[in-house]
mmCIF file of C-alpha atoms and ligand atoms in Angstrom:
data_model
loop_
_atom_site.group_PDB
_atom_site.id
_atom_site.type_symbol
_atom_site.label_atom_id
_atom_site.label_comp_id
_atom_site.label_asym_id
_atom_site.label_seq_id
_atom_site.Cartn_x
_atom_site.Cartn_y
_atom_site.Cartn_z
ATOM 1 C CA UNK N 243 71.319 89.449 134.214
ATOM 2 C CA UNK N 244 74.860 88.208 135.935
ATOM 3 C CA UNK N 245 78.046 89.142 133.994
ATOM 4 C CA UNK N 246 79.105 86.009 132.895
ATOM 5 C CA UNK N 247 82.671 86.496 133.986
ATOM 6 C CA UNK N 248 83.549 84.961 137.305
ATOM 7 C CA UNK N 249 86.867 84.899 139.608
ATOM 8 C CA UNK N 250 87.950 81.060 140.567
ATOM 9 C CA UNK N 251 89.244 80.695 143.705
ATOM 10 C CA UNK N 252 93.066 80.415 144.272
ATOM 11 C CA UNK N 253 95.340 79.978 146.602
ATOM 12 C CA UNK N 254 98.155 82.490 147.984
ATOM 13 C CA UNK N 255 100.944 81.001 145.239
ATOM 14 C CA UNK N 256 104.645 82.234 145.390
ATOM 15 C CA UNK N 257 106.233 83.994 142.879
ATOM 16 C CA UNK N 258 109.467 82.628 141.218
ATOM 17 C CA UNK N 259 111.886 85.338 142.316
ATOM 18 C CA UNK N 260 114.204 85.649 145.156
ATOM 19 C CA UNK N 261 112.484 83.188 148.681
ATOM 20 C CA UNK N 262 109.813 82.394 146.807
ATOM 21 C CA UNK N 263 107.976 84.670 149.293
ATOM 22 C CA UNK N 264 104.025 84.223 149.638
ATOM 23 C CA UNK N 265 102.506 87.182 147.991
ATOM 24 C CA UNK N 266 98.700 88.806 148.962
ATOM 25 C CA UNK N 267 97.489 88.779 152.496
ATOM 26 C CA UNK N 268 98.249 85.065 152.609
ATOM 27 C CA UNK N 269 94.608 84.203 153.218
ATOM 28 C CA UNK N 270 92.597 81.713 150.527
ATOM 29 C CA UNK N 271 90.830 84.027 148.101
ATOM 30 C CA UNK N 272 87.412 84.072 148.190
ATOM 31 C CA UNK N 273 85.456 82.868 145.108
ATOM 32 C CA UNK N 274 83.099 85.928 143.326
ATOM 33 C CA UNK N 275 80.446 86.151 140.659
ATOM 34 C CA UNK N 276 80.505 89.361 139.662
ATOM 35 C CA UNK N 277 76.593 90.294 140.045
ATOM 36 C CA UNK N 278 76.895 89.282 143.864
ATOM 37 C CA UNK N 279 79.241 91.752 145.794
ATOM 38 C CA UNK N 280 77.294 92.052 149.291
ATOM 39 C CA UNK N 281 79.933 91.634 151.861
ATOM 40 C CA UNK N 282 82.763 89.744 149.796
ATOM 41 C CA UNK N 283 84.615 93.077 148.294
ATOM 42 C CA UNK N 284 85.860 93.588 151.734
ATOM 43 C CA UNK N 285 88.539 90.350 151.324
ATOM 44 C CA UNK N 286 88.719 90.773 147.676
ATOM 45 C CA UNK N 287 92.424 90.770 146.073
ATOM 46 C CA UNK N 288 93.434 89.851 142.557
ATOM 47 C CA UNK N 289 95.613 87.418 142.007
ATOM 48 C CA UNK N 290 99.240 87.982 143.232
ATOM 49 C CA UNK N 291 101.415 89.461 140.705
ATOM 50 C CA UNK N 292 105.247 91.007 140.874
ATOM 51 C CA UNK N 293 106.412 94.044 138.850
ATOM 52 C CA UNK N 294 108.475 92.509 136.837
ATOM 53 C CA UNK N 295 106.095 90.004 135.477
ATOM 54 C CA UNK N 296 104.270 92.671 133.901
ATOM 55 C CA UNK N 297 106.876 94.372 132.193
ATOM 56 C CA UNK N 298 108.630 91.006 131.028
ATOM 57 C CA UNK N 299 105.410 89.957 129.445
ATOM 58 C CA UNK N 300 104.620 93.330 127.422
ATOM 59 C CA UNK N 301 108.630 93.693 126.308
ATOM 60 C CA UNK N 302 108.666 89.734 125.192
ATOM 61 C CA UNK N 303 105.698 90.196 123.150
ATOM 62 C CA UNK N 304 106.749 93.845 121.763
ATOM 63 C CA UNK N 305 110.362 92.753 121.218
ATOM 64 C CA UNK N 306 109.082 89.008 119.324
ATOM 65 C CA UNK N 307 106.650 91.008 117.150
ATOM 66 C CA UNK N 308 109.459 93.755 116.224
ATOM 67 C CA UNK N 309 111.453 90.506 115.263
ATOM 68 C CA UNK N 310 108.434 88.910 113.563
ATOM 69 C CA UNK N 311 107.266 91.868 111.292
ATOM 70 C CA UNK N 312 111.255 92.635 110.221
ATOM 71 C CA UNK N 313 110.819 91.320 107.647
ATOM 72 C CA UNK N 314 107.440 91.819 106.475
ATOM 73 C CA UNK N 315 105.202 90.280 102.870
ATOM 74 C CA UNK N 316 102.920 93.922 103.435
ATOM 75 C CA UNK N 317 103.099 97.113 104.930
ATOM 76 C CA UNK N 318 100.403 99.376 106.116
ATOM 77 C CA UNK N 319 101.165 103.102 106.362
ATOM 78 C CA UNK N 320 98.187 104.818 108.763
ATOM 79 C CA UNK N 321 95.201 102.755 110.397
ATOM 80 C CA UNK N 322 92.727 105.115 109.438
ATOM 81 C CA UNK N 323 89.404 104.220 107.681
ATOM 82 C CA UNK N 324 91.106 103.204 104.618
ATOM 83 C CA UNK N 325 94.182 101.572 105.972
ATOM 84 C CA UNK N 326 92.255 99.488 108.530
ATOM 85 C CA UNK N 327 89.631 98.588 106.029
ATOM 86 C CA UNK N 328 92.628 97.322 103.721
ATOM 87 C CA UNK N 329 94.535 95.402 106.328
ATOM 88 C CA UNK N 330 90.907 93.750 107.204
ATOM 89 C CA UNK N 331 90.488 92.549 103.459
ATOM 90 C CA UNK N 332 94.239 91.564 103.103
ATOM 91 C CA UNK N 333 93.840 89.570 106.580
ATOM 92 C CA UNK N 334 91.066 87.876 105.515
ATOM 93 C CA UNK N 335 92.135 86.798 102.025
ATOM 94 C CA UNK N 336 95.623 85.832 102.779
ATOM 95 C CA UNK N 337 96.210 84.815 106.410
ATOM 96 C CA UNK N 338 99.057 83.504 105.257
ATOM 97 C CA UNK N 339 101.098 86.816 104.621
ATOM 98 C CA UNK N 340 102.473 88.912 107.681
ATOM 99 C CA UNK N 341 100.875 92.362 107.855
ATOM 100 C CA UNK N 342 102.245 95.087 109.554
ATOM 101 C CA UNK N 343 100.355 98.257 110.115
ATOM 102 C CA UNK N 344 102.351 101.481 110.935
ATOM 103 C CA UNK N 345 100.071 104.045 112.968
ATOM 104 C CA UNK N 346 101.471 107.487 114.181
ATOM 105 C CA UNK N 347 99.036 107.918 116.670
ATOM 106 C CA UNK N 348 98.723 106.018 119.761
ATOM 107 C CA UNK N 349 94.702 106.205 118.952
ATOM 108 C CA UNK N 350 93.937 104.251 115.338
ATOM 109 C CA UNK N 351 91.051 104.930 113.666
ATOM 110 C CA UNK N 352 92.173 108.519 111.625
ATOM 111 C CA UNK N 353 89.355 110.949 111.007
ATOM 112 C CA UNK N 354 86.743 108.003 111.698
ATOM 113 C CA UNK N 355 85.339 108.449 115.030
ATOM 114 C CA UNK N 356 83.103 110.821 113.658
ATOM 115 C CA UNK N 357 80.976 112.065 110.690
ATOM 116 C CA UNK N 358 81.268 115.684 109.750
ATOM 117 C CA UNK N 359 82.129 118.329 112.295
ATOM 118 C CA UNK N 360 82.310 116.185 114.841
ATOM 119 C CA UNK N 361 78.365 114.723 114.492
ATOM 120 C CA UNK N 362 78.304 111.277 115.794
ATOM 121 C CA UNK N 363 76.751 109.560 112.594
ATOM 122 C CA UNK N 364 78.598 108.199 109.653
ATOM 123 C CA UNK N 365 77.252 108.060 106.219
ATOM 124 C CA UNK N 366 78.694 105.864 103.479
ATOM 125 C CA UNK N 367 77.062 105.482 99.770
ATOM 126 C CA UNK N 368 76.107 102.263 98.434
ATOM 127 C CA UNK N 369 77.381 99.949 97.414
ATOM 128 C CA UNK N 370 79.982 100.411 100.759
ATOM 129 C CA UNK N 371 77.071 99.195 102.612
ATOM 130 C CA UNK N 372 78.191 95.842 101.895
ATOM 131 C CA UNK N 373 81.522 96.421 103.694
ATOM 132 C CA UNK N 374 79.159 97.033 106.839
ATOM 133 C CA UNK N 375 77.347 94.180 106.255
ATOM 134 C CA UNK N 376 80.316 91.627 106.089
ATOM 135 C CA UNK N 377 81.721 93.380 108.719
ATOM 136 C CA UNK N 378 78.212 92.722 110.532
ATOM 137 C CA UNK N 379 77.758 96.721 111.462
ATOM 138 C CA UNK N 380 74.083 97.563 112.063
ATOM 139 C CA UNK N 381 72.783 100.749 109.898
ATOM 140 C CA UNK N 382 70.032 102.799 108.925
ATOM 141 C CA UNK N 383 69.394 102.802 105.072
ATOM 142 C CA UNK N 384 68.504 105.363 103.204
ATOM 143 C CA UNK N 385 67.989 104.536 99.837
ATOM 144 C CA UNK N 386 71.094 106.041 97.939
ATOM 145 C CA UNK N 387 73.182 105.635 101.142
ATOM 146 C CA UNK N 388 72.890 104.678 104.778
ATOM 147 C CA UNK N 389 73.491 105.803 108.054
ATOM 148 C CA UNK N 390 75.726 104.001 110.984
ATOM 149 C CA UNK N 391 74.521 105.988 114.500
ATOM 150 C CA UNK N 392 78.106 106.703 115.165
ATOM 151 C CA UNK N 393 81.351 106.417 113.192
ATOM 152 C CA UNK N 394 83.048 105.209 116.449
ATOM 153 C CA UNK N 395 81.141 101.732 116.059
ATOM 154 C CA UNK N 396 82.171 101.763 112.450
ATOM 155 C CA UNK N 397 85.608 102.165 113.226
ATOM 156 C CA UNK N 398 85.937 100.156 116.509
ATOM 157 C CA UNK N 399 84.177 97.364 114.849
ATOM 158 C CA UNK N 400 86.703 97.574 111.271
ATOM 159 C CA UNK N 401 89.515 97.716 114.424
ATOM 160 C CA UNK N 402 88.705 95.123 116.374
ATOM 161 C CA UNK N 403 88.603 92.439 113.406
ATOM 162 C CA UNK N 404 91.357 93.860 112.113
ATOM 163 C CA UNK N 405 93.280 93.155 115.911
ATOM 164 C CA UNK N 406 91.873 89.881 116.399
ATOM 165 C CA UNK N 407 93.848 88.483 112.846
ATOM 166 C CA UNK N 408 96.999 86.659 113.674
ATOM 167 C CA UNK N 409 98.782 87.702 111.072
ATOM 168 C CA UNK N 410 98.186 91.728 111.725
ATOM 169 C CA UNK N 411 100.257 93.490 113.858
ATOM 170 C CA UNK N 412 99.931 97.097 114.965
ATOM 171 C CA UNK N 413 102.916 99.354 115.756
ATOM 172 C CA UNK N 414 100.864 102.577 117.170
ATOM 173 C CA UNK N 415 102.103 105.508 118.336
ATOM 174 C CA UNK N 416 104.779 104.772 115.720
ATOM 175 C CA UNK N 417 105.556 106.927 112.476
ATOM 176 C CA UNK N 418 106.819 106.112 108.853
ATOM 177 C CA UNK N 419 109.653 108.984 108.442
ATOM 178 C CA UNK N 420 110.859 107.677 105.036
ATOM 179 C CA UNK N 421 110.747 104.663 102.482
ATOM 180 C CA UNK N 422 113.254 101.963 102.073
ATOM 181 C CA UNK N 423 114.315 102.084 98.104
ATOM 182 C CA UNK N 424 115.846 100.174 95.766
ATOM 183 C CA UNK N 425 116.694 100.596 92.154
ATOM 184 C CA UNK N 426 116.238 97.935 89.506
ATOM 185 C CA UNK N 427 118.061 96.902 86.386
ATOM 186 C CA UNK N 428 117.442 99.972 84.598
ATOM 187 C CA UNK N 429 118.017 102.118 87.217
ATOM 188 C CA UNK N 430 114.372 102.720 88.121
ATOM 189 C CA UNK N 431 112.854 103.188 91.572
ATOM 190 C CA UNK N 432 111.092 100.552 93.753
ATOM 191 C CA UNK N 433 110.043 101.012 97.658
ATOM 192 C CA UNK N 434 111.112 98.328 99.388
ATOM 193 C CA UNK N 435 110.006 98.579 103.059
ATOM 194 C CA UNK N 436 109.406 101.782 105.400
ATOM 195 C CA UNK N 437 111.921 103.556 108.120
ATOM 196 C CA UNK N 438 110.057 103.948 111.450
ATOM 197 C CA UNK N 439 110.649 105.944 114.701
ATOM 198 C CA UNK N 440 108.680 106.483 117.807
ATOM 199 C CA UNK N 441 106.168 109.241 116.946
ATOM 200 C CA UNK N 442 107.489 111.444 119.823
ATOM 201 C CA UNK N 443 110.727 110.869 118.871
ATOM 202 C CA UNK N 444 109.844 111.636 115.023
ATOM 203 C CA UNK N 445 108.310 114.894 115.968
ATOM 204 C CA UNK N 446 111.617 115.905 117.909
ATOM 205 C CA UNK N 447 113.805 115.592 115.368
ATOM 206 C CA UNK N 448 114.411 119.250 114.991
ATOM 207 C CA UNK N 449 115.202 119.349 118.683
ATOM 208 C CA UNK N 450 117.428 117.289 119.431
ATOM 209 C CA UNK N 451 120.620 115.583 118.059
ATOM 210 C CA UNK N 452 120.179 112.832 115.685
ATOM 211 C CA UNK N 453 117.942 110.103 116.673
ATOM 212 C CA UNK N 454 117.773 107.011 113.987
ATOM 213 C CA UNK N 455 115.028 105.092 113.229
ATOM 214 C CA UNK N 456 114.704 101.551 112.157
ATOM 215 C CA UNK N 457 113.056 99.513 109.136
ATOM 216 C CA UNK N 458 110.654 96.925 108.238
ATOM 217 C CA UNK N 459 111.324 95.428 105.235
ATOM 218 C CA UNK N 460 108.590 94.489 102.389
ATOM 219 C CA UNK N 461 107.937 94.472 98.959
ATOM 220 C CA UNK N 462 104.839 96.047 99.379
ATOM 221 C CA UNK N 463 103.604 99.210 100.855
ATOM 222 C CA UNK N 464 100.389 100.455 100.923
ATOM 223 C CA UNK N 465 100.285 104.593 102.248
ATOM 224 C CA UNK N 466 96.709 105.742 103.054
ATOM 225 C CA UNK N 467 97.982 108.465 105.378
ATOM 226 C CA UNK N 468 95.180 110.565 105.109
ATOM 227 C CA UNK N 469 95.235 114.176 103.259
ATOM 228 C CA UNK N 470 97.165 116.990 104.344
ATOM 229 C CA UNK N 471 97.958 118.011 108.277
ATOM 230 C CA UNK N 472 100.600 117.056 110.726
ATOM 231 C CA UNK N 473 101.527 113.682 109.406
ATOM 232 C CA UNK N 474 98.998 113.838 106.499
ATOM 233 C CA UNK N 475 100.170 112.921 102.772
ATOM 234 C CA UNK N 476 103.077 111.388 104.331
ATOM 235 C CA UNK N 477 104.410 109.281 101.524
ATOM 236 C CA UNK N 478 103.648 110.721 98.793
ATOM 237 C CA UNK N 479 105.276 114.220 99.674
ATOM 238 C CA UNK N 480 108.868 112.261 100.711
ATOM 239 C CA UNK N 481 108.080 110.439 96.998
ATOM 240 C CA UNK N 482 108.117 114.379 95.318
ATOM 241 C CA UNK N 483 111.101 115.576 97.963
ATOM 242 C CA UNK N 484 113.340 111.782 96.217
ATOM 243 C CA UNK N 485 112.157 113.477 93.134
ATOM 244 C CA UNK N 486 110.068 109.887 92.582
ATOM 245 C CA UNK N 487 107.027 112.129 91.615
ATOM 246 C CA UNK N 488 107.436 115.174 90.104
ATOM 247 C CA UNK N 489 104.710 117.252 92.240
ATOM 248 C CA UNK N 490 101.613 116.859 93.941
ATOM 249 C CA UNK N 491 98.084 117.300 92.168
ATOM 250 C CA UNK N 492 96.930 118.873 95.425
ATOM 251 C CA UNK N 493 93.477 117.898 96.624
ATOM 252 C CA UNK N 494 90.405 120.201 94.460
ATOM 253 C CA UNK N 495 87.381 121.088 96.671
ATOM 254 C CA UNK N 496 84.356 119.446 97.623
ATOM 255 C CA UNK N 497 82.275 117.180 95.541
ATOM 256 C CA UNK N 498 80.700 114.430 96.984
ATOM 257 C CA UNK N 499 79.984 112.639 93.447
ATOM 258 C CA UNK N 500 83.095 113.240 91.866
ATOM 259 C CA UNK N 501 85.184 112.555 94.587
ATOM 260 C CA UNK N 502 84.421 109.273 95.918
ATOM 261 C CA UNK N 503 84.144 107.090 92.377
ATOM 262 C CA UNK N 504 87.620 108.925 91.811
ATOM 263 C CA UNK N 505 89.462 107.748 95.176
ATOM 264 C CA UNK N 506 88.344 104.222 94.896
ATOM 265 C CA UNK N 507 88.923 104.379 91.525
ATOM 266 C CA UNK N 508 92.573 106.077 91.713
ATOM 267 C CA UNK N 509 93.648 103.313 94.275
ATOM 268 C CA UNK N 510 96.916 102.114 92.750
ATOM 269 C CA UNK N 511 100.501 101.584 92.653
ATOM 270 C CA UNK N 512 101.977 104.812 91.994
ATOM 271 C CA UNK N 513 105.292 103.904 91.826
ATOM 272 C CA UNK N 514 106.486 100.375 92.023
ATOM 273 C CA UNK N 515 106.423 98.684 95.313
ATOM 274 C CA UNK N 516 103.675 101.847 96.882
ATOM 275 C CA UNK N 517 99.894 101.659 96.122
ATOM 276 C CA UNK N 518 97.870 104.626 97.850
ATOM 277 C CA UNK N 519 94.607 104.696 98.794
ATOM 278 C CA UNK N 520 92.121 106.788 100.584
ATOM 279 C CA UNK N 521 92.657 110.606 100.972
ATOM 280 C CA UNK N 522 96.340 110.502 100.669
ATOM 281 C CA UNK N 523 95.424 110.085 96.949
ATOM 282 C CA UNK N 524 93.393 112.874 96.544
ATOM 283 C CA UNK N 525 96.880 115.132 96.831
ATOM 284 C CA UNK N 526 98.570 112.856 94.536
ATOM 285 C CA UNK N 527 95.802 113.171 91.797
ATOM 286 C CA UNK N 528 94.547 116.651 92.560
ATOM 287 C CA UNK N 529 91.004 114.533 93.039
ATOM 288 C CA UNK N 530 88.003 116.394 94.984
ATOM 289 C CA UNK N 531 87.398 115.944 98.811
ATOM 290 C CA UNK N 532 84.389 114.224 99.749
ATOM 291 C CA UNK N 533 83.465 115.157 102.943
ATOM 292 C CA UNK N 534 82.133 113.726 105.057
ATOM 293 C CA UNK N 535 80.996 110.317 103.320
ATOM 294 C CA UNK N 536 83.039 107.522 104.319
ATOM 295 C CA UNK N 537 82.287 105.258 101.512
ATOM 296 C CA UNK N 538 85.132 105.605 99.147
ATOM 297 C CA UNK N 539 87.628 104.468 102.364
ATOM 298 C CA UNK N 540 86.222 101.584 102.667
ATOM 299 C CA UNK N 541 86.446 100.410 99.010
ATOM 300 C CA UNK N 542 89.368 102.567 98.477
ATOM 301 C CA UNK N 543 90.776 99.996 101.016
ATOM 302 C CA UNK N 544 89.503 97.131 99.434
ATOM 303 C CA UNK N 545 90.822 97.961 96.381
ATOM 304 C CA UNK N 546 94.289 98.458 97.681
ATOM 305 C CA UNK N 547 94.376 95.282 99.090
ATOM 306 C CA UNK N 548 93.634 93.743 95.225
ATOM 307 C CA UNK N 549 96.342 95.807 93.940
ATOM 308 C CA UNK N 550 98.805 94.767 96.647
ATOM 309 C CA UNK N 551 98.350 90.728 96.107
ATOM 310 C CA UNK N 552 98.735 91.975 92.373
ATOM 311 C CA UNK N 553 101.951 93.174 93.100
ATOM 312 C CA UNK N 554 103.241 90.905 95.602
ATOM 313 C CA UNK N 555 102.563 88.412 93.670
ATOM 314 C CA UNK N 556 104.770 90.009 90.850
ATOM 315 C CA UNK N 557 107.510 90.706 93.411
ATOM 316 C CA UNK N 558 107.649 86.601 94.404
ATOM 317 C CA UNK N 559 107.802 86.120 90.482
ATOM 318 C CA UNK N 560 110.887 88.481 90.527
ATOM 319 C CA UNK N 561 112.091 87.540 93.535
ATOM 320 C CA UNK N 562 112.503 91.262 94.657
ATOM 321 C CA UNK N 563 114.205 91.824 97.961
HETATM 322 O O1 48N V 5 91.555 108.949 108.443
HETATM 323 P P1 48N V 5 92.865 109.299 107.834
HETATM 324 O O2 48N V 5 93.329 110.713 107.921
HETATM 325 O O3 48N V 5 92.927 108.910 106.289
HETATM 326 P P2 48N V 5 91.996 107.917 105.427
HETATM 327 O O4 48N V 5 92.384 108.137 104.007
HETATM 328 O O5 48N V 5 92.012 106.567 105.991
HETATM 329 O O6 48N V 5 90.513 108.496 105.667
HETATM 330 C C1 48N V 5 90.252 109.829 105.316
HETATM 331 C C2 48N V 5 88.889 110.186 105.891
HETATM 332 O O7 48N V 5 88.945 110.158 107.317
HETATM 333 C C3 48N V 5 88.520 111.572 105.478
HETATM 334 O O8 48N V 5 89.380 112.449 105.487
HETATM 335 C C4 48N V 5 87.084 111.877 105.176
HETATM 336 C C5 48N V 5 86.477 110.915 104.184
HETATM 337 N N1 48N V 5 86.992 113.258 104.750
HETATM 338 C C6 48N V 5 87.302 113.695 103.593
HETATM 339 C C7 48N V 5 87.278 115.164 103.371
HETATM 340 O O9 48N V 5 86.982 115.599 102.256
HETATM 341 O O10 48N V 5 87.500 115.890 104.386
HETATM 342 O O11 48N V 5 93.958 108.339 108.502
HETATM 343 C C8 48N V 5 95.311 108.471 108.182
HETATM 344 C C9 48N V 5 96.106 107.842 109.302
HETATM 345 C C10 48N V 5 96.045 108.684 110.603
HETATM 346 O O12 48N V 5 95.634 107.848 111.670
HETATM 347 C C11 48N V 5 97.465 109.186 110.793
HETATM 348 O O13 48N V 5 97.865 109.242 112.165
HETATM 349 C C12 48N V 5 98.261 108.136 110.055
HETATM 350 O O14 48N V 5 97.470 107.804 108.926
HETATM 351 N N2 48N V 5 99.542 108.631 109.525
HETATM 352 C C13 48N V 5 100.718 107.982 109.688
HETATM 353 N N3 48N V 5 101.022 106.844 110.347
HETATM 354 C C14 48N V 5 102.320 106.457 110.334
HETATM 355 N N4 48N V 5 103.300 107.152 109.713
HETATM 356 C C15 48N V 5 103.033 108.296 109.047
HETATM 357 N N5 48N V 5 103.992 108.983 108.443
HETATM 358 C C16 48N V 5 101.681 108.755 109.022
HETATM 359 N N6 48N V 5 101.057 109.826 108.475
HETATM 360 C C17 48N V 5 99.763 109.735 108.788
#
């Protein structure tokens, strides 16, 4: 069965920069179909291209979109399981709000490329398996639960919808290192946007000499930056160290039961202007770890997204800046 993409023929163009100076061997490219290669690779060139092309078009787009999402109506904080599957439901509800998502790795996805010690297969409880079914993921069921053959087509799948929204934009490889605040009339808090660095540069901090971030402003954040490790817990720990929450719960052992009705459940605005979700709850709350059951992200996520129209909405009532 032929690939269906094919390569047109073109001529040798010139490139607008200095002469206007024919680029590739000068000879008419020859047309290809990819499924018939016999004795055409040998002339085969891509289209001509000069360096600069390539790094005006990625630094136009990167540069617009830092522009664009400034000033955003929601922020994301960590495109794991829970994040992405909140940006999806957001994106899909309201494509008329700007969404930024703030990921510290370069690689999405969290902890959801794979099940439980690193077994391909994913397991979510119902009722998640209705996430999987709008998001049209093929899986195995099982009765209580079912089975997806490998996380990473969970998670590729939740990413790729998530990417192809206009109104999402992903800053990987990009960390949240604190919270933009405000106080109200009576002097209480409200987060107001996140402060963001490079990732390398956030983990270098101690190193070398000061190196400032920048901001994205919004009047809502959702944090679902997973429970605790490098980056893990991020929000709510810089919420205890501006003495916003008193302490963490700490997250309780495993218990698959307990723990996933009380994440999805938990999902909420903990202080004004910052809903958590997913894991990162489970140290606010002291809640039980699940495991590996991915069921509770998902509608952790969807629930987040509820609470943040909640609350965005509130914020256009008050006009909150
Ligand atoms: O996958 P995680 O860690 O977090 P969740 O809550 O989306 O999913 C948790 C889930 O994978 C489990 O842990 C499962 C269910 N197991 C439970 C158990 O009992 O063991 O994703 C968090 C994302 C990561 O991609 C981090 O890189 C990112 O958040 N992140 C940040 N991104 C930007 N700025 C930060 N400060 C930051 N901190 C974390």
């Amino acid at each position: 069965m032929a690939p269906a993409v094919t390569i047109d023929v073109v001529e040798p163009t010139t490139l607008p920069h200095k002469g206007g100076v024919p680029v590739g061997n000068g000879k008419p490219r020859v047309d290809y179909d990819l499924e018939v290669a016999d004795g055409k690779w040998k002339d085969f060139s891509f289209h001509p291209i000069r360096e600069s092309q390539v790094a005006r078009a990625m630094a136009r787009r990167y540069f617009n979109d830092l522009d664009t999402y400034a000033e955003s109506d929601i922020v994301i904080v960590g495109a794991g399981s829970c994040g992405l599957s909140t940006a999806y439901t957001l994106a899909k509800a309201r494509p008329d709000l700007k969404i930024a998502i703030i990921e510290a790795s370069v690689s999405p996805g969290g902890g959801a490329w794979l099940g439980g010690q690193l077994f391909s297969a994913m397991v979510m409880r119902k009722p998640a398996d209705k996430f999987l079914s709008e998001l049209g993921i093929p899986f195995e069921d099982e009765g209580a639960y079912v089975v997806v053959k490998h996380a990473a087509l969970f998670t590729s799948t939740l990413l790729s919808k998530v990417l192809s929204f206009p109104n999402v934009k992903l800053f990987n490889a990009t960390s949240v290192e604190d919270l933009i605040t405000r106080r109200d009339e009576s002097g209480g808090l409200r987060i107001a946007g996140v402060v963001t660095n490079w990732t390398l540069v956030a983990m270098h901090h101690d190193d070398q000499s000061c190196m400032d971030p920048s901001t994205i402003n919004a009047p809502v954040i959702i944090s679902t930056t997973g429970h605790d490790g490098p980056f893990g817990a991020f929000s709510v720990k810089r919420l205890v160290s501006m003495q916003a929450l008193e302490k963490l719960g700490g997250m309780r052992g495993l218990d698959m039961n307990t723990a996933e009705d009380a994440i999805v459940k938990g999902t909420r605005e903990i202080v004004p202007g910052l809903i958590v979700g997913g894991m990162e709850l489970s140290e606010v709350d002291g809640a039980n770890r699940m495991g590996p059951t991915f069921g509770a992200m998902a509608l952790s996520g969807v629930k987040a997204a509820e609470e943040a129209l909640r609350v965005f909405e509130l914020r256009q009532k008050q006009n909150a800046v």
